[in-house]
Amino acid sequence: AEARGSGFAALSAMAKVTVKTGISVGKNRGHVTTKRELPKRPVSGKGRTNKSVQVVKDIVREVAGFQPYERRLQELLKVGKEKRALKLAKKKLGSHKRGKAKREEMQNALRASRVK
């Protein structure tokens, strides 16, 4: 019924890895193998912000300011409606994780503006 296969297979994959016995039947059945240490793949670095990219983003933020929905988020956070701010961020950005990150970013921006 699930899109990613059966639930049991997913659960057994998450379970702790057990040592194979080399016997073809039983709880730990299967050929005895040694786990290879694979080199780090380039895709694991995807999404990390580069120093130069961060500098450009900071300059753009300084020149252009905040988007209208970001200003509304800040207003909601000033009033203390954090849950409503998260709901707005989720709607605008498309996922819960992105919404939480944006809310945190706006809270940090408010803290920084109060310090100045």
Coordinates of N, CA, C and O in Angstrom, one line a residue:
A1 N 0.8 -1.2 0.0 CA 0.0 0.0 0.0 C 0.9 1.3 0.0 O 0.5 2.3 -0.5
E2 N 2.0 1.2 0.7 CA 2.9 2.4 0.7 C 3.7 2.5 -0.6 O 3.9 1.6 -1.3
A3 N 4.1 3.8 -0.8 CA 4.8 4.0 -2.1 C 6.3 3.5 -2.1 O 6.8 3.1 -3.1
R4 N 6.8 3.3 -0.9 CA 8.2 2.9 -0.8 C 8.4 1.4 -0.5 O 9.4 1.0 -0.1
G5 N 7.4 0.6 -0.6 CA 7.5 -0.8 -0.3 C 6.8 -1.1 1.0 O 6.0 -0.3 1.5
S6 N 6.9 -2.4 1.4 CA 6.2 -2.8 2.6 C 6.8 -2.2 3.8 O 7.9 -1.9 3.9
G7 N 5.9 -2.0 4.8 CA 6.3 -1.4 6.1 C 7.3 -2.3 6.8 O 8.2 -1.8 7.5
F8 N 7.1 -3.6 6.7 CA 8.0 -4.6 7.4 C 9.4 -4.4 6.9 O 10.4 -4.4 7.7
A9 N 9.6 -4.3 5.6 CA 11.0 -4.2 5.0 C 11.6 -2.9 5.6 O 12.8 -2.9 5.9
A10 N 10.8 -1.8 5.6 CA 11.4 -0.6 6.1 C 11.8 -0.7 7.6 O 12.8 -0.2 8.0
L11 N 11.0 -1.4 8.4 CA 11.3 -1.6 9.8 C 12.6 -2.4 10.0 O 13.4 -2.1 10.8
S12 N 12.7 -3.5 9.2 CA 13.8 -4.3 9.3 C 15.1 -3.6 8.9 O 16.2 -3.9 9.4
A13 N 15.0 -2.7 7.9 CA 16.1 -2.0 7.5 C 16.6 -1.0 8.6 O 17.8 -0.8 8.7
M14 N 15.7 -0.5 9.4 CA 16.0 0.4 10.4 C 16.6 -0.3 11.7 O 17.2 0.3 12.5
A15 N 16.3 -1.6 11.8 CA 16.7 -2.4 12.9 C 18.2 -2.5 13.0 O 18.9 -2.3 11.9
K16 N 18.8 -2.8 14.1 CA 20.2 -2.9 14.2 C 20.8 -4.0 13.4 O 20.1 -5.0 13.2
V17 N 22.0 -3.8 12.9 CA 22.6 -4.7 12.0 C 23.1 -5.9 12.8 O 23.8 -5.7 13.8
T18 N 22.8 -7.1 12.4 CA 23.3 -8.3 13.1 C 24.4 -9.0 12.3 O 24.4 -8.9 11.1
V19 N 25.2 -9.8 13.0 CA 26.3 -10.5 12.4 C 25.6 -11.8 11.7 O 24.9 -12.5 12.4
K20 N 26.0 -12.0 10.5 CA 25.5 -13.2 9.7 C 26.2 -14.4 10.3 O 27.4 -14.4 10.7
T21 N 25.5 -15.5 10.3 CA 26.0 -16.8 10.8 C 26.7 -17.6 9.7 O 27.5 -18.5 10.0
G22 N 26.3 -17.4 8.4 CA 26.9 -18.3 7.4 C 26.0 -19.5 7.1 O 26.2 -20.3 6.2
I23 N 24.9 -19.6 7.9 CA 23.9 -20.7 7.7 C 22.7 -20.1 6.9 O 22.3 -19.0 7.1
S24 N 22.2 -21.0 6.0 CA 21.1 -20.5 5.2 C 19.7 -20.4 5.8 O 18.8 -19.9 5.2
V25 N 19.6 -20.8 7.0 CA 18.3 -20.7 7.7 C 18.5 -20.1 9.1 O 19.6 -20.1 9.6
G26 N 17.5 -19.6 9.7 CA 17.6 -19.0 11.0 C 17.5 -17.5 11.0 O 17.3 -16.9 10.0
K27 N 17.5 -17.0 12.2 CA 17.3 -15.5 12.4 C 18.4 -14.7 11.7 O 18.1 -13.7 11.1
N28 N 19.7 -15.1 11.9 CA 20.8 -14.3 11.3 C 21.4 -15.0 10.1 O 22.6 -15.2 9.9
R29 N 20.5 -15.5 9.2 CA 20.9 -16.3 8.0 C 21.6 -15.5 7.0 O 21.4 -14.2 7.0
G30 N 22.5 -16.1 6.2 CA 23.1 -15.4 5.2 C 24.6 -15.5 5.1 O 25.2 -16.0 6.1
H31 N 25.2 -15.2 4.0 CA 26.6 -15.3 3.8 C 27.4 -14.3 4.7 O 27.0 -13.1 4.8
V32 N 28.5 -14.7 5.3 CA 29.3 -13.8 6.1 C 30.1 -12.9 5.2 O 30.8 -13.3 4.4
T33 N 29.9 -11.6 5.5 CA 30.6 -10.6 4.7 C 31.3 -9.6 5.6 O 30.9 -9.4 6.8
T34 N 32.2 -8.8 5.1 CA 32.8 -7.7 5.8 C 32.3 -6.4 5.2 O 32.3 -6.3 4.0
K35 N 31.9 -5.5 6.0 CA 31.4 -4.2 5.6 C 32.6 -3.4 5.1 O 33.6 -3.2 5.8
R36 N 32.5 -2.9 3.8 CA 33.5 -2.1 3.3 C 33.3 -0.6 3.7 O 32.2 -0.1 3.8
E37 N 34.4 0.1 3.9 CA 34.4 1.5 4.2 C 34.5 2.3 2.9 O 35.5 2.3 2.2
L38 N 33.4 2.8 2.4 CA 33.3 3.5 1.2 C 33.8 4.9 1.3 O 33.6 5.6 2.3
P39 N 34.4 5.5 0.2 CA 34.9 6.9 0.2 C 33.7 7.8 0.2 O 32.6 7.4 -0.3
K40 N 33.9 9.0 0.7 CA 32.8 10.0 0.7 C 32.5 10.4 -0.7 O 33.3 10.7 -1.5
R41 N 31.2 10.5 -1.0 CA 30.7 10.8 -2.3 C 30.5 12.3 -2.5 O 30.2 13.0 -1.5
P42 N 30.8 12.9 -3.6 CA 30.7 14.3 -3.8 C 29.3 14.9 -3.5 O 29.1 16.0 -3.0
V43 N 28.2 14.1 -3.7 CA 26.9 14.5 -3.4 C 26.6 14.8 -1.9 O 25.7 15.6 -1.6
S44 N 27.5 14.3 -1.1 CA 27.3 14.6 0.4 C 27.5 16.0 0.7 O 27.1 16.5 1.8
G45 N 28.2 16.7 -0.1 CA 28.5 18.2 0.1 C 27.4 19.1 -0.5 O 27.5 20.3 -0.3
K46 N 26.4 18.5 -1.1 CA 25.4 19.3 -1.8 C 24.6 20.1 -0.7 O 24.2 19.5 0.3
G47 N 24.3 21.3 -1.0 CA 23.5 22.1 -0.1 C 24.3 22.9 0.9 O 23.7 23.8 1.5
R48 N 25.5 22.7 1.1 CA 26.4 23.5 2.0 C 26.6 24.8 1.3 O 26.9 24.9 0.2
T49 N 26.5 25.9 2.1 CA 26.8 27.2 1.6 C 28.3 27.5 1.6 O 29.0 27.3 2.6
N50 N 28.7 28.0 0.4 CA 30.1 28.4 0.2 C 30.3 29.7 0.9 O 29.4 30.5 1.0
K51 N 31.6 30.1 1.2 CA 31.8 31.4 1.8 C 31.5 32.5 0.9 O 30.8 33.5 1.3
S52 N 31.9 32.4 -0.4 CA 31.6 33.4 -1.4 C 30.1 33.6 -1.6 O 29.6 34.7 -1.8
V53 N 29.4 32.5 -1.7 CA 27.9 32.5 -1.9 C 27.2 33.2 -0.7 O 26.3 34.0 -0.9
Q54 N 27.7 32.9 0.5 CA 27.2 33.5 1.7 C 27.4 35.1 1.7 O 26.5 35.8 2.1
V55 N 28.6 35.5 1.2 CA 28.9 36.9 1.1 C 27.9 37.6 0.1 O 27.3 38.6 0.4
V56 N 27.6 36.9 -1.0 CA 26.7 37.5 -2.0 C 25.3 37.6 -1.4 O 24.6 38.6 -1.5
K57 N 24.9 36.5 -0.7 CA 23.5 36.5 -0.1 C 23.4 37.6 0.9 O 22.3 38.3 1.0
D58 N 24.4 37.8 1.7 CA 24.4 38.9 2.7 C 24.3 40.3 2.1 O 23.5 41.1 2.5
I59 N 25.0 40.5 1.0 CA 25.0 41.8 0.3 C 23.6 42.0 -0.3 O 23.0 43.1 -0.2
V60 N 23.0 40.9 -0.9 CA 21.7 41.0 -1.5 C 20.6 41.4 -0.4 O 19.8 42.2 -0.6
R61 N 20.7 40.7 0.7 CA 19.8 40.9 1.9 C 19.9 42.4 2.3 O 19.0 43.1 2.6
E62 N 21.2 42.9 2.4 CA 21.4 44.3 2.9 C 20.9 45.3 1.9 O 20.3 46.3 2.3
V63 N 21.0 45.1 0.6 CA 20.5 46.0 -0.4 C 19.0 45.9 -0.6 O 18.3 46.9 -0.6
A64 N 18.5 44.7 -0.8 CA 17.1 44.5 -1.1 C 16.2 44.5 0.1 O 15.0 44.7 0.0
G65 N 16.7 44.1 1.3 CA 15.8 44.0 2.4 C 15.1 42.7 2.5 O 15.4 41.7 1.8
F66 N 14.0 42.7 3.2 CA 13.2 41.5 3.4 C 12.0 41.5 2.4 O 11.5 42.5 2.0
Q67 N 11.6 40.3 2.0 CA 10.4 40.1 1.2 C 9.2 40.4 2.0 O 9.2 40.3 3.2
P68 N 8.0 40.8 1.3 CA 6.8 41.1 2.1 C 6.4 40.0 3.1 O 6.0 40.3 4.2
Y69 N 6.5 38.7 2.7 CA 6.0 37.7 3.6 C 7.0 37.6 4.8 O 6.6 37.2 5.9
E70 N 8.3 37.9 4.5 CA 9.2 37.8 5.6 C 9.0 39.0 6.6 O 9.1 38.8 7.9
R71 N 8.6 40.1 6.1 CA 8.2 41.2 7.0 C 7.0 40.9 7.8 O 6.9 41.2 9.0
R72 N 6.0 40.2 7.2 CA 4.8 39.8 7.9 C 5.2 38.7 9.0 O 4.7 38.8 10.1
L73 N 6.1 37.8 8.7 CA 6.6 36.9 9.7 C 7.2 37.6 10.9 O 6.9 37.2 12.0
Q74 N 8.0 38.6 10.6 CA 8.6 39.4 11.7 C 7.6 40.0 12.6 O 7.7 40.1 13.8
E75 N 6.5 40.6 11.9 CA 5.4 41.2 12.7 C 4.7 40.2 13.6 O 4.5 40.5 14.8
L76 N 4.5 39.0 13.0 CA 3.8 37.9 13.8 C 4.7 37.5 15.0 O 4.2 37.3 16.1
L77 N 6.0 37.5 14.8 CA 6.9 37.1 15.8 C 7.0 38.2 16.9 O 7.2 37.9 18.1
K78 N 7.0 39.4 16.5 CA 7.0 40.5 17.5 C 5.8 40.5 18.4 O 5.9 40.7 19.6
V79 N 4.6 40.1 17.8 CA 3.4 40.0 18.6 C 3.4 38.8 19.5 O 2.8 38.7 20.5
G80 N 4.2 37.8 19.1 CA 4.3 36.5 19.9 C 3.5 35.4 19.3 O 3.3 34.4 20.0
K81 N 3.1 35.5 18.1 CA 2.3 34.4 17.4 C 3.3 33.5 16.6 O 3.3 33.6 15.4
E82 N 4.1 32.7 17.3 CA 5.1 31.9 16.7 C 4.4 30.8 15.8 O 4.9 30.5 14.8
K83 N 3.3 30.2 16.3 CA 2.7 29.2 15.6 C 2.1 29.7 14.3 O 2.2 29.0 13.3
R84 N 1.5 30.8 14.4 CA 0.9 31.4 13.1 C 2.0 31.8 12.1 O 1.9 31.6 10.9
A85 N 3.2 32.2 12.7 CA 4.3 32.5 11.8 C 4.8 31.3 11.1 O 5.1 31.3 9.9
L86 N 4.8 30.2 11.8 CA 5.3 28.9 11.2 C 4.3 28.5 10.2 O 4.7 28.0 9.1
K87 N 3.0 28.6 10.4 CA 2.0 28.2 9.4 C 2.1 29.1 8.1 O 2.0 28.5 7.0
L88 N 2.4 30.4 8.3 CA 2.6 31.2 7.1 C 3.8 30.8 6.3 O 3.8 30.7 5.1
A89 N 4.9 30.6 7.1 CA 6.2 30.2 6.4 C 6.0 28.8 5.7 O 6.5 28.7 4.6
K90 N 5.3 27.9 6.3 CA 5.1 26.6 5.7 C 4.3 26.8 4.4 O 4.6 26.2 3.4
K91 N 3.3 27.6 4.4 CA 2.4 27.8 3.2 C 3.3 28.5 2.1 O 3.2 28.1 1.0
K92 N 4.1 29.4 2.5 CA 4.9 30.1 1.4 C 6.0 29.3 0.9 O 6.4 29.4 -0.3
L93 N 6.7 28.5 1.8 CA 7.9 27.8 1.4 C 7.7 26.3 1.0 O 8.5 25.7 0.4
G94 N 6.5 25.7 1.4 CA 6.2 24.4 0.9 C 6.5 23.2 1.8 O 6.0 22.1 1.5
S95 N 7.2 23.4 2.9 CA 7.4 22.3 3.8 C 7.6 22.7 5.2 O 8.0 23.9 5.5
H96 N 7.4 21.8 6.1 CA 7.5 22.1 7.6 C 9.0 22.5 7.9 O 9.2 23.4 8.6
K97 N 9.9 21.7 7.4 CA 11.3 21.9 7.7 C 11.8 23.3 7.2 O 12.5 24.0 7.9
R98 N 11.4 23.7 6.0 CA 11.8 25.0 5.5 C 11.1 26.1 6.3 O 11.7 27.1 6.5
G99 N 9.9 25.9 6.7 CA 9.2 26.9 7.5 C 9.8 27.1 8.8 O 10.0 28.3 9.2
K100 N 10.2 26.0 9.5 CA 10.9 26.2 10.7 C 12.2 26.9 10.6 O 12.6 27.8 11.4
A101 N 13.0 26.6 9.5 CA 14.2 27.3 9.3 C 14.0 28.8 9.0 O 14.8 29.6 9.5
K102 N 13.0 29.1 8.3 CA 12.7 30.5 7.9 C 12.3 31.3 9.2 O 12.7 32.4 9.4
R103 N 11.4 30.6 10.0 CA 11.0 31.3 11.3 C 12.2 31.5 12.2 O 12.3 32.6 12.7
E104 N 13.1 30.6 12.3 CA 14.3 30.8 13.1 C 15.2 31.9 12.5 O 15.7 32.7 13.3
E105 N 15.3 32.0 11.2 CA 16.1 33.0 10.5 C 15.5 34.4 10.8 O 16.2 35.3 11.1
M106 N 14.2 34.5 10.8 CA 13.5 35.8 11.1 C 13.6 36.2 12.6 O 13.8 37.3 12.9
Q107 N 13.6 35.2 13.4 CA 13.8 35.4 14.9 C 15.2 36.0 15.1 O 15.4 36.9 15.9
N108 N 16.2 35.4 14.4 CA 17.6 35.8 14.5 C 17.7 37.3 14.0 O 18.5 38.1 14.5
A109 N 17.0 37.6 12.9 CA 17.1 38.9 12.3 C 16.5 39.9 13.3 O 17.0 41.0 13.4
L110 N 15.4 39.5 13.9 CA 14.8 40.5 14.9 C 15.7 40.7 16.1 O 15.9 41.8 16.6
R111 N 16.4 39.6 16.6 CA 17.3 39.8 17.7 C 18.5 40.7 17.3 O 18.9 41.5 18.0
A112 N 19.0 40.5 16.0 CA 20.1 41.3 15.5 C 19.6 42.8 15.4 O 20.4 43.7 15.7
S113 N 18.4 43.1 15.0 CA 17.9 44.4 14.9 C 17.7 45.1 16.3 O 17.9 46.3 16.4
R114 N 17.4 44.3 17.3 CA 17.2 44.8 18.6 C 18.5 45.2 19.2 O 18.6 46.2 20.0
V115 N 19.6 44.4 18.9 CA 20.9 44.7 19.4 C 21.5 46.0 18.9 O 22.1 46.8 19.6
K116 N 21.2 46.3 17.6 CA 21.7 47.5 17.0 C 21.1 48.8 17.5 O 20.1 48.9 18.1

